[in-house]
C-alpha positions as YAML, in Angstrom:
chain: A
units: angstrom
residues:
- id: 1
  name: MET
  ca: [-13.54, -2.11, 112.24]
- id: 2
  name: LYS
  ca: [-10.99, 0.26, 110.70]
- id: 3
  name: PHE
  ca: [-9.36, -0.26, 107.30]
- id: 4
  name: ALA
  ca: [-6.07, 1.31, 106.24]
- id: 5
  name: LEU
  ca: [-5.91, 1.79, 102.49]
- id: 6
  name: PHE
  ca: [-2.20, 2.55, 102.59]
- id: 7
  name: GLY
  ca: [0.46, 1.76, 105.11]
- id: 8
  name: LYS
  ca: [3.18, 4.24, 106.00]
- id: 9
  name: LYS
  ca: [5.59, 2.46, 103.64]
- id: 10
  name: ASP
  ca: [3.10, 2.65, 100.77]
- id: 11
  name: VAL
  ca: [2.53, 6.35, 101.33]
- id: 12
  name: SER
  ca: [6.27, 7.02, 101.26]
- id: 13
  name: LEU
  ca: [6.69, 5.11, 98.01]
- id: 14
  name: PHE
  ca: [3.73, 6.95, 96.49]
- id: 15
  name: ILE
  ca: [5.21, 10.33, 97.38]
- id: 16
  name: ILE
  ca: [8.59, 9.35, 95.93]
- id: 17
  name: MET
  ca: [6.97, 8.14, 92.69]
- id: 18
  name: LEU
  ca: [4.92, 11.33, 92.46]
- id: 19
  name: ILE
  ca: [8.05, 13.46, 92.84]
- id: 20
  name: TRP
  ca: [9.82, 11.52, 90.08]
- id: 21
  name: ILE
  ca: [6.82, 11.85, 87.77]
- id: 22
  name: LEU
  ca: [6.76, 15.61, 88.32]
- id: 23
  name: VAL
  ca: [10.50, 15.83, 87.65]
- id: 24
  name: ILE
  ca: [10.17, 13.84, 84.43]
- id: 25
  name: ILE
  ca: [7.25, 15.99, 83.26]
- id: 26
  name: GLY
  ca: [9.31, 19.11, 83.96]
- id: 27
  name: VAL
  ca: [12.32, 17.82, 82.02]
- id: 28
  name: VAL
  ca: [10.21, 16.80, 79.04]
- id: 29
  name: SER
  ca: [8.40, 20.15, 79.07]
- id: 30
  name: PHE
  ca: [11.68, 22.07, 79.20]
- id: 31
  name: THR
  ca: [13.17, 19.97, 76.38]
- id: 32
  name: LEU
  ca: [10.16, 20.52, 74.15]
- id: 33
  name: LYS
  ca: [10.17, 24.24, 74.89]
- id: 34
  name: THR
  ca: [13.91, 24.52, 74.17]
- id: 35
  name: SER
  ca: [13.54, 22.58, 70.93]
- id: 36
  name: THR
  ca: [10.71, 24.83, 69.81]
- id: 37
  name: VAL
  ca: [12.68, 28.00, 70.60]
- id: 38
  name: SER
  ca: [15.72, 26.61, 68.77]
- id: 39
  name: ALA
  ca: [13.65, 25.64, 65.74]
- id: 40
  name: ASP
  ca: [11.99, 29.07, 65.60]
- id: 41
  name: ARG
  ca: [15.17, 31.08, 66.14]
- id: 42
  name: ARG
  ca: [16.08, 33.36, 63.24]
- id: 43
  name: LEU
  ca: [19.74, 33.75, 62.36]
- id: 44
  name: PRO
  ca: [21.76, 36.14, 60.21]
- id: 45
  name: VAL
  ca: [24.26, 34.75, 57.70]
- id: 46
  name: TYR
  ca: [27.55, 34.03, 59.45]
- id: 47
  name: SER
  ca: [29.30, 32.28, 56.56]
- id: 48
  name: VAL
  ca: [28.60, 30.59, 53.24]
- id: 49
  name: ASP
  ca: [28.94, 26.90, 52.44]
- id: 50
  name: THR
  ca: [30.98, 26.82, 49.26]
- id: 51
  name: ALA
  ca: [33.55, 24.50, 47.68]
- id: 52
  name: GLU
  ca: [35.38, 27.54, 46.36]
- id: 53
  name: LYS
  ca: [38.20, 29.04, 48.39]
- id: 54
  name: THR
  ca: [36.53, 32.40, 48.62]
- id: 55
  name: VAL
  ca: [36.25, 34.74, 51.61]
- id: 56
  name: ALA
  ca: [34.78, 38.18, 52.19]
- id: 57
  name: LEU
  ca: [36.63, 40.98, 53.94]
- id: 58
  name: THR
  ca: [34.20, 43.32, 55.72]
- id: 59
  name: PHE
  ca: [34.80, 46.61, 57.52]
- id: 60
  name: ASN
  ca: [32.48, 48.22, 60.04]
- id: 61
  name: CYS
  ca: [32.63, 52.01, 59.83]
- id: 62
  name: ALA
  ca: [31.48, 53.63, 63.05]
- id: 63
  name: TRP
  ca: [34.22, 55.85, 64.48]
- id: 64
  name: ASP
  ca: [36.32, 57.82, 62.01]
- id: 65
  name: ASP
  ca: [37.88, 57.55, 58.54]
- id: 66
  name: LYS
  ca: [41.48, 57.40, 59.75]
- id: 67
  name: GLY
  ca: [43.68, 55.40, 57.35]
- id: 68
  name: LEU
  ca: [41.03, 55.14, 54.66]
- id: 69
  name: ASP
  ca: [43.24, 56.23, 51.76]
- id: 70
  name: GLU
  ca: [45.92, 53.75, 52.77]
- id: 71
  name: LEU
  ca: [43.33, 50.98, 53.06]
- id: 72
  name: LEU
  ca: [41.76, 51.72, 49.70]
- id: 73
  name: SER
  ca: [45.19, 51.88, 48.09]
- id: 74
  name: LEU
  ca: [46.07, 48.45, 49.49]
- id: 75
  name: LEU
  ca: [42.80, 46.90, 48.33]
- id: 76
  name: GLU
  ca: [43.22, 48.45, 44.89]
- id: 77
  name: SER
  ca: [46.76, 47.14, 44.53]
- id: 78
  name: GLU
  ca: [45.57, 43.64, 45.47]
- id: 79
  name: SER
  ca: [42.48, 43.86, 43.18]
- id: 80
  name: ILE
  ca: [40.20, 43.18, 46.14]
- id: 81
  name: ARG
  ca: [36.64, 44.42, 46.47]
- id: 82
  name: CYS
  ca: [34.98, 44.06, 49.85]
- id: 83
  name: THR
  ca: [31.97, 45.16, 51.89]
- id: 84
  name: PHE
  ca: [31.83, 48.19, 54.18]
- id: 85
  name: PHE
  ca: [29.03, 48.43, 56.75]
- id: 86
  name: PHE
  ca: [28.28, 52.06, 57.61]
- id: 87
  name: VAL
  ca: [26.69, 53.50, 60.72]
- id: 88
  name: GLY
  ca: [24.49, 56.37, 59.55]
- id: 89
  name: GLU
  ca: [26.07, 58.79, 61.99]
- id: 90
  name: PHE
  ca: [29.47, 57.98, 60.45]
- id: 91
  name: ALA
  ca: [28.07, 58.57, 56.97]
- id: 92
  name: GLU
  ca: [26.65, 61.93, 58.04]
- id: 93
  name: LYS
  ca: [30.05, 62.99, 59.37]
- id: 94
  name: TYR
  ca: [32.16, 61.51, 56.55]
- id: 95
  name: PRO
  ca: [30.02, 61.50, 53.38]
- id: 96
  name: GLU
  ca: [33.09, 61.91, 51.16]
- id: 97
  name: ALA
  ca: [34.63, 58.80, 52.72]
- id: 98
  name: VAL
  ca: [31.48, 56.81, 51.94]
- id: 99
  name: ARG
  ca: [31.43, 58.14, 48.39]
- id: 100
  name: LYS
  ca: [35.11, 57.37, 47.91]
- id: 101
  name: ILE
  ca: [34.64, 53.77, 49.09]
- id: 102
  name: TYR
  ca: [31.63, 53.30, 46.82]
- id: 103
  name: ASN
  ca: [33.39, 54.81, 43.80]
- id: 104
  name: LYS
  ca: [36.25, 52.34, 44.26]
- id: 105
  name: GLY
  ca: [33.80, 49.51, 43.61]
- id: 106
  name: HIS
  ca: [33.27, 48.32, 47.16]
- id: 107
  name: GLU
  ca: [29.89, 47.32, 48.55]
- id: 108
  name: THR
  ca: [27.99, 49.57, 50.95]
- id: 109
  name: GLY
  ca: [26.13, 47.83, 53.77]
- id: 110
  name: ASN
  ca: [23.86, 49.14, 56.51]
- id: 111
  name: HIS
  ca: [25.15, 49.06, 60.10]
- id: 112
  name: SER
  ca: [22.18, 50.98, 61.59]
- id: 113
  name: MET
  ca: [21.66, 54.71, 61.85]
- id: 114
  name: HIS
  ca: [22.58, 55.27, 65.49]
- id: 115
  name: HIS
  ca: [24.35, 52.04, 66.54]
- id: 116
  name: LYS
  ca: [21.80, 51.24, 69.23]
- id: 117
  name: ASP
  ca: [21.18, 47.68, 70.40]
- id: 118
  name: PRO
  ca: [18.22, 46.44, 68.31]
- id: 119
  name: VAL
  ca: [17.36, 43.74, 70.86]
- id: 120
  name: LYS
  ca: [16.32, 46.55, 73.21]
- id: 121
  name: GLN
  ca: [14.18, 48.22, 70.55]
- id: 122
  name: GLU
  ca: [10.67, 47.63, 69.27]
- id: 123
  name: PHE
  ca: [10.20, 46.24, 65.75]
- id: 124
  name: ALA
  ca: [8.98, 49.58, 64.40]
- id: 125
  name: ASP
  ca: [12.00, 51.37, 65.84]
- id: 126
  name: ILE
  ca: [14.39, 48.89, 64.21]
- id: 127
  name: LEU
  ca: [12.66, 49.42, 60.87]
- id: 128
  name: SER
  ca: [12.91, 53.18, 61.25]
- id: 129
  name: ASP
  ca: [16.59, 52.96, 62.15]
- id: 130
  name: ILE
  ca: [17.47, 50.72, 59.20]
- id: 131
  name: ASN
  ca: [15.45, 52.84, 56.80]
- id: 132
  name: ALA
  ca: [17.10, 56.06, 57.96]
- id: 133
  name: CYS
  ca: [20.55, 54.64, 57.25]
- id: 134
  name: ASN
  ca: [19.41, 53.20, 53.90]
- id: 135
  name: GLU
  ca: [18.05, 56.56, 52.78]
- id: 136
  name: LEU
  ca: [21.21, 58.38, 53.80]
- id: 137
  name: LEU
  ca: [23.48, 55.92, 51.99]
- id: 138
  name: PHE
  ca: [21.23, 56.13, 48.93]
- id: 139
  name: PHE
  ca: [21.49, 59.92, 49.02]
- id: 140
  name: ILE
  ca: [25.30, 59.71, 49.15]
- id: 141
  name: THR
  ca: [25.92, 56.88, 46.68]
- id: 142
  name: GLY
  ca: [22.74, 56.51, 44.63]
- id: 143
  name: THR
  ca: [22.52, 52.85, 45.68]
- id: 144
  name: LYS
  ca: [20.40, 51.43, 48.49]
- id: 145
  name: PRO
  ca: [22.12, 48.73, 50.62]
- id: 146
  name: THR
  ca: [20.88, 45.14, 50.48]
- id: 147
  name: LEU
  ca: [22.86, 43.95, 53.50]
- id: 148
  name: TYR
  ca: [22.31, 44.77, 57.17]
- id: 149
  name: ARG
  ca: [24.67, 44.13, 60.08]
- id: 150
  name: ALA
  ca: [23.27, 44.67, 63.56]
- id: 151
  name: PRO
  ca: [25.19, 46.99, 65.92]
- id: 152
  name: SER
  ca: [27.70, 45.07, 68.05]
- id: 153
  name: GLY
  ca: [26.43, 41.88, 66.43]
- id: 154
  name: SER
  ca: [23.39, 42.00, 68.73]
- id: 155
  name: TYR
  ca: [20.20, 40.58, 67.24]
- id: 156
  name: ASP
  ca: [17.05, 38.60, 67.91]
- id: 157
  name: ASN
  ca: [14.22, 37.30, 65.74]
- id: 158
  name: LYS
  ca: [12.62, 40.70, 65.26]
- id: 159
  name: THR
  ca: [15.97, 42.17, 64.16]
- id: 160
  name: VAL
  ca: [16.41, 39.61, 61.40]
- id: 161
  name: GLU
  ca: [12.73, 39.88, 60.42]
- id: 162
  name: ALA
  ca: [12.95, 43.68, 60.25]
- id: 163
  name: ALA
  ca: [15.85, 43.49, 57.79]
- id: 164
  name: GLU
  ca: [14.14, 40.81, 55.72]
- id: 165
  name: SER
  ca: [10.89, 42.79, 55.58]
- id: 166
  name: LEU
  ca: [12.89, 45.49, 53.78]
- id: 167
  name: GLY
  ca: [14.28, 42.99, 51.30]
- id: 168
  name: MET
  ca: [17.67, 42.90, 53.02]
- id: 169
  name: THR
  ca: [19.90, 40.07, 54.22]
- id: 170
  name: ALA
  ca: [21.14, 40.18, 57.80]
- id: 171
  name: VAL
  ca: [24.87, 39.40, 57.92]
- id: 172
  name: GLN
  ca: [27.25, 38.64, 60.76]
- id: 173
  name: TRP
  ca: [30.72, 37.08, 60.57]
- id: 174
  name: ASP
  ca: [32.42, 33.82, 61.47]
- id: 175
  name: VAL
  ca: [35.93, 35.28, 61.82]
- id: 176
  name: ASP
  ca: [36.42, 38.23, 64.17]
- id: 177
  name: SER
  ca: [39.81, 39.92, 63.89]
- id: 178
  name: ILE
  ca: [39.08, 41.48, 67.32]
- id: 179
  name: ASP
  ca: [40.84, 44.60, 66.02]
- id: 180
  name: TRP
  ca: [38.34, 46.60, 68.08]
- id: 181
  name: LYS
  ca: [40.28, 45.41, 71.15]
- id: 182
  name: ASP
  ca: [43.50, 46.89, 69.71]
- id: 183
  name: PRO
  ca: [45.56, 43.68, 69.72]
- id: 184
  name: SER
  ca: [48.97, 43.57, 68.08]
- id: 185
  name: PRO
  ca: [49.16, 43.16, 64.28]
- id: 186
  name: GLU
  ca: [50.65, 39.70, 64.87]
- id: 187
  name: LYS
  ca: [47.63, 38.71, 66.97]
- id: 188
  name: ILE
  ca: [45.24, 39.91, 64.27]
- id: 189
  name: ILE
  ca: [47.14, 38.00, 61.59]
- id: 190
  name: SER
  ca: [47.19, 34.71, 63.50]
- id: 191
  name: ARG
  ca: [43.57, 34.98, 64.61]
- id: 192
  name: VAL
  ca: [42.27, 35.54, 61.08]
- id: 193
  name: THR
  ca: [44.47, 33.05, 59.25]
- id: 194
  name: ASP
  ca: [43.91, 30.33, 61.85]
- id: 195
  name: LYS
  ca: [40.12, 30.59, 61.73]
- id: 196
  name: VAL
  ca: [39.36, 31.31, 58.08]
- id: 197
  name: THR
  ca: [37.71, 28.69, 55.88]
- id: 198
  name: ASN
  ca: [35.83, 28.55, 52.58]
- id: 199
  name: GLY
  ca: [33.00, 31.08, 52.63]
- id: 200
  name: SER
  ca: [34.22, 32.93, 55.72]
- id: 201
  name: ILE
  ca: [33.02, 36.45, 56.41]
- id: 202
  name: ILE
  ca: [35.83, 38.31, 58.19]
- id: 203
  name: LEU
  ca: [35.23, 41.28, 60.48]
- id: 204
  name: PHE
  ca: [37.51, 44.33, 60.59]
- id: 205
  name: HIS
  ca: [36.96, 47.97, 61.55]
- id: 206
  name: LEU
  ca: [37.92, 51.15, 59.75]
- id: 207
  name: GLY
  ca: [40.19, 53.49, 61.71]
- id: 208
  name: LYS
  ca: [42.40, 50.88, 63.41]
- id: 209
  name: GLU
  ca: [46.15, 51.27, 62.84]
- id: 210
  name: ASN
  ca: [46.97, 47.69, 63.76]
- id: 211
  name: THR
  ca: [44.46, 46.47, 61.19]
- id: 212
  name: LEU
  ca: [46.26, 48.40, 58.47]
- id: 213
  name: GLU
  ca: [49.55, 46.87, 59.57]
- id: 214
  name: ALA
  ca: [48.13, 43.36, 59.65]
- id: 215
  name: LEU
  ca: [46.14, 43.37, 56.41]
- id: 216
  name: PRO
  ca: [49.00, 43.10, 53.88]
- id: 217
  name: GLU
  ca: [50.29, 39.96, 55.58]
- id: 218
  name: ILE
  ca: [46.79, 38.50, 55.96]
- id: 219
  name: ILE
  ca: [46.08, 39.03, 52.27]
- id: 220
  name: LYS
  ca: [49.47, 37.58, 51.32]
- id: 221
  name: LEU
  ca: [48.99, 34.45, 53.43]
- id: 222
  name: LEU
  ca: [45.43, 33.83, 52.31]
- id: 223
  name: LYS
  ca: [46.36, 34.24, 48.64]
- id: 224
  name: LYS
  ca: [49.23, 31.82, 49.19]
- id: 225
  name: GLU
  ca: [46.71, 29.29, 50.50]
- id: 226
  name: GLY
  ca: [44.64, 29.74, 47.33]
- id: 227
  name: TYR
  ca: [41.91, 32.04, 48.64]
- id: 228
  name: SER
  ca: [40.25, 34.71, 46.54]
- id: 229
  name: PHE
  ca: [38.27, 37.67, 47.86]
- id: 230
  name: SER
  ca: [34.67, 38.64, 47.23]
- id: 231
  name: LYS
  ca: [32.05, 41.14, 48.27]
- id: 232
  name: VAL
  ca: [29.52, 39.55, 50.62]
- id: 233
  name: SER
  ca: [26.58, 39.86, 48.23]
- id: 234
  name: ASP
  ca: [28.58, 38.14, 45.46]
- id: 235
  name: MET
  ca: [29.40, 35.24, 47.77]
- id: 236
  name: LEU
  ca: [25.86, 34.62, 49.05]
- id: 237
  name: LEU
  ca: [24.03, 31.61, 47.65]
- id: 238
  name: THR
  ca: [20.81, 31.90, 45.69]
- id: 239
  name: GLY
  ca: [17.90, 29.57, 45.03]
- id: 240
  name: ASP
  ca: [16.62, 27.02, 47.56]
- id: 241
  name: ILE
  ca: [18.79, 27.84, 50.56]
- id: 242
  name: TYR
  ca: [18.74, 27.59, 54.34]
- id: 243
  name: LEU
  ca: [20.90, 28.39, 57.37]
- id: 244
  name: ASP
  ca: [22.22, 25.65, 59.62]
- id: 245
  name: GLY
  ca: [22.50, 26.07, 63.39]
- id: 246
  name: SER
  ca: [25.75, 28.02, 63.07]
- id: 247
  name: GLY
  ca: [24.32, 30.51, 60.59]
- id: 248
  name: ARG
  ca: [26.16, 28.94, 57.65]
- id: 249
  name: GLN
  ca: [24.21, 29.47, 54.45]
- id: 250
  name: LYS
  ca: [23.67, 26.23, 52.53]
- id: 251
  name: THR
  ca: [21.83, 24.98, 49.46]
- id: 252
  name: LYS
  ca: [19.06, 22.45, 50.03]
- id: 253
  name: GLU
  ca: [19.72, 19.13, 48.34]
...
């Protein structure tokens, strides 16, 4: 006598159920993995959560010092102090420009020594690169930077951790003027003024003519809306703080 434990219909149902179980296990596993990666992800500061209508103008210095005197004159006339992030190779080529910016009361930040993508580098190489730029800027100004901005805004956990291991704060931006794309002054003006909010960190670049044309109007419009201007380090929060998922620095309640 022969016994069939499962009929053809039962086997088909079993296979279907098994497939669904495997799919569910895969989805749950992926979700848990994604959540863990998200929770462990390290972020730079993109903006600051503040009730004050304060923003920070920042300038990356990587190409040349074209228009520097005009820029510094504008900032002086508007009583604005801001933060300049220097590539070490720029500082080597234009040490007097760096010194002039520093002597005008602006903040000097580190934008790497060679402007290489840190994501593609080992931790030790990132440290070496940041340190080289720090030492050069210290030699020129007598002050070591406390802020680091990754080249091209490219970063990963080890990039942020490298900066923090040197006692520095990694900083990005939440408003990109896109002046590096050479848009019209009008485009720069609208892009910045439309996106700015309390605690915004705004990205510009030294050496862009359209930026110089746009800045007076940007400053005028933002002042009209009640905004004041600050160096990044003066705007950062202190005490028990954290970064939300967008990189906005907040105080724990």
